[in-house]
Amino acid sequence: MRISADFTVVPDEFAKRAPAENRVDGTPIVSFPFYIDDLAPDAMFLHWELSDPDSIPVCGFEWIHWAVANVPVDALMFDFNDSHALQIPADFSRSLPSMIPEAVQGRTSAASKFVGATNPAVTMRYNGPQPPDKDHDYLLQVWASRKELPGLNQGFWFNEMLHDLRKADSLVDQGATFFTGRA
């Protein structure tokens, strides 16, 4: 599996310089588009996490910006004439509940008791990059499985998804890439 986008630096509309209409409580909430190529043919469900390993020296932990589980591959649009057959579209995080209600989104680090955000639009949806000190590299990891990950509900914690991925006997593919978020 290969993960890519039409950019290497997260565009402003999805990050720190997002316009007011793309923010909730000051947080960018419109997710960026990306591609999944060379997916294993027996992959039925996608799961991913966007995190900021460069946040560790800033806040003491790796900031989770977005976690998603149980997206059926067949619910996404394939275009076999396109070099990027499978695309996760822009603003997928906010569209997902109505487009694919069986898929679930996990809590972001904004939901931490150390941060204190309470708005689900921020705590259980995409949070765009907002590095406070310097440019950060953001890690997007995607996993594919033949079966849904069991027991995950809206607002799951990322460690729950990791435990399910580790126990899953149906994991068939995975990929990752980095994007830069500008300070």
Coordinates of C-alpha atoms in Angstrom, one line a residue, residues 41-178:
P41 CA -6.9 -7.0 -3.4
D42 CA -8.5 -8.7 -0.4
A43 CA -8.6 -5.5 1.7
M44 CA -12.2 -4.8 2.8
F45 CA -11.8 -2.2 5.5
L46 CA -9.5 0.8 6.1
H47 CA -8.3 2.3 9.4
W48 CA -6.0 5.2 9.9
E49 CA -4.4 7.7 12.2
L50 CA -2.8 11.1 11.7
S51 CA -0.4 12.1 14.5
D52 CA 2.4 14.5 15.2
P53 CA 5.5 12.8 16.6
D54 CA 7.2 16.2 16.7
S55 CA 4.8 17.3 19.4
I56 CA 6.5 15.1 22.0
P57 CA 9.0 17.8 23.1
V58 CA 6.3 20.4 23.1
C59 CA 3.5 18.7 25.1
G60 CA 5.1 15.5 26.3
F61 CA 3.2 13.1 24.0
E62 CA 2.5 12.3 20.4
W63 CA -0.6 14.4 19.4
I64 CA -3.3 12.4 17.7
H65 CA -5.0 14.6 15.1
W66 CA -7.4 12.0 13.6
A67 CA -8.3 8.4 14.0
V68 CA -10.7 6.4 11.8
A69 CA -11.7 2.8 11.8
N70 CA -13.9 0.4 9.8
V71 CA -14.3 2.3 6.5
P72 CA -15.5 -0.2 3.9
V73 CA -13.3 -0.1 0.8
D74 CA -16.4 -0.7 -1.4
A75 CA -18.1 2.5 0.0
L76 CA -15.3 4.6 -1.4
M77 CA -15.1 5.6 -5.1
F78 CA -12.8 3.7 -7.3
D79 CA -11.8 5.0 -10.7
F80 CA -9.7 2.5 -12.5
N81 CA -8.8 5.0 -15.2
D82 CA -7.2 7.3 -12.6
S83 CA -3.7 6.8 -11.5
H84 CA -5.0 7.2 -7.9
A85 CA -7.9 4.8 -7.9
L86 CA -8.8 5.3 -4.2
Q87 CA -9.1 8.8 -2.8
I88 CA -10.1 10.0 0.6
P89 CA -11.7 13.3 -0.3
A90 CA -11.2 16.7 1.4
D91 CA -13.5 17.2 4.4
F92 CA -14.0 13.5 4.8
S93 CA -13.9 13.7 8.5
R94 CA -17.1 15.8 8.7
S95 CA -18.8 14.0 5.9
L96 CA -18.1 10.5 7.2
P97 CA -21.0 10.1 9.6
S98 CA -23.6 10.8 7.0
M99 CA -21.7 9.1 4.1
I100 CA -20.6 5.9 5.9
P101 CA -22.4 5.7 9.2
E102 CA -20.9 2.3 10.1
A103 CA -17.4 3.8 10.1
V104 CA -16.2 5.3 13.4
Q105 CA -13.9 8.2 14.4
G106 CA -11.8 8.1 17.5
R107 CA -10.9 10.8 20.0
T108 CA -8.1 13.3 19.2
S109 CA -5.6 14.5 21.8
A110 CA -7.9 17.5 22.2
A111 CA -10.1 15.2 24.3
S112 CA -7.3 14.7 26.8
K113 CA -8.1 15.8 30.4
F114 CA -4.9 17.8 30.0
V115 CA -6.3 19.8 27.2
G116 CA -10.0 20.0 28.2
A117 CA -11.8 20.5 24.8
T118 CA -15.4 19.2 24.9
N119 CA -16.8 19.9 21.5
P120 CA -17.1 16.6 19.6
A121 CA -16.4 18.5 16.3
V122 CA -12.9 18.9 17.8
T123 CA -12.5 15.9 20.1
M124 CA -13.8 13.3 17.7
R125 CA -13.0 14.6 14.2
Y126 CA -9.9 15.7 12.2
N127 CA -7.8 18.4 13.9
G128 CA -5.5 20.1 11.4
P129 CA -1.8 20.7 12.1
Q130 CA -1.0 23.8 14.2
P131 CA 2.7 23.4 15.3
P132 CA 3.5 26.1 17.8
D133 CA 7.2 26.1 17.7
K134 CA 8.5 25.1 14.3
D135 CA 7.5 23.0 11.2
H136 CA 6.4 19.5 12.3
D137 CA 6.3 16.3 10.4
Y138 CA 2.9 14.6 10.6
L139 CA 2.6 10.8 10.2
L140 CA -0.4 9.3 8.4
Q141 CA -0.6 5.5 8.9
V142 CA -3.2 3.4 7.2
W143 CA -4.1 -0.2 7.8
A144 CA -6.3 -2.5 5.7
S145 CA -8.1 -5.6 6.9
R146 CA -10.5 -8.3 5.6
K147 CA -12.8 -7.8 8.6
E148 CA -14.1 -4.9 10.7
L149 CA -12.2 -4.2 13.9
P150 CA -14.7 -5.3 16.6
G151 CA -15.9 -3.3 19.5
L152 CA -14.9 0.2 18.4
N153 CA -17.5 2.9 18.8
Q154 CA -17.6 6.6 18.0
G155 CA -15.1 8.3 20.2
F156 CA -12.8 5.3 20.7
W157 CA -9.3 5.9 22.0
F158 CA -6.5 5.2 19.6
N159 CA -4.9 2.6 21.8
E160 CA -8.1 0.6 21.5
M161 CA -7.7 0.5 17.7
L162 CA -4.0 -0.5 18.1
H163 CA -5.0 -3.4 20.3
D164 CA -7.7 -4.5 17.8
L165 CA -5.2 -4.2 14.9
R166 CA -2.6 -6.3 16.9
K167 CA -5.2 -9.0 17.6
A168 CA -6.8 -8.9 14.1
D169 CA -6.2 -12.0 12.1
S170 CA -7.4 -10.2 9.0
L171 CA -4.8 -7.5 8.6
V172 CA -3.7 -7.6 5.0
D173 CA -1.9 -4.3 4.3
Q174 CA -0.5 -1.2 5.7
G175 CA 1.3 2.0 4.6
A176 CA 2.4 5.3 5.9
T177 CA 3.7 8.7 4.8
F178 CA 4.8 12.0 6.3

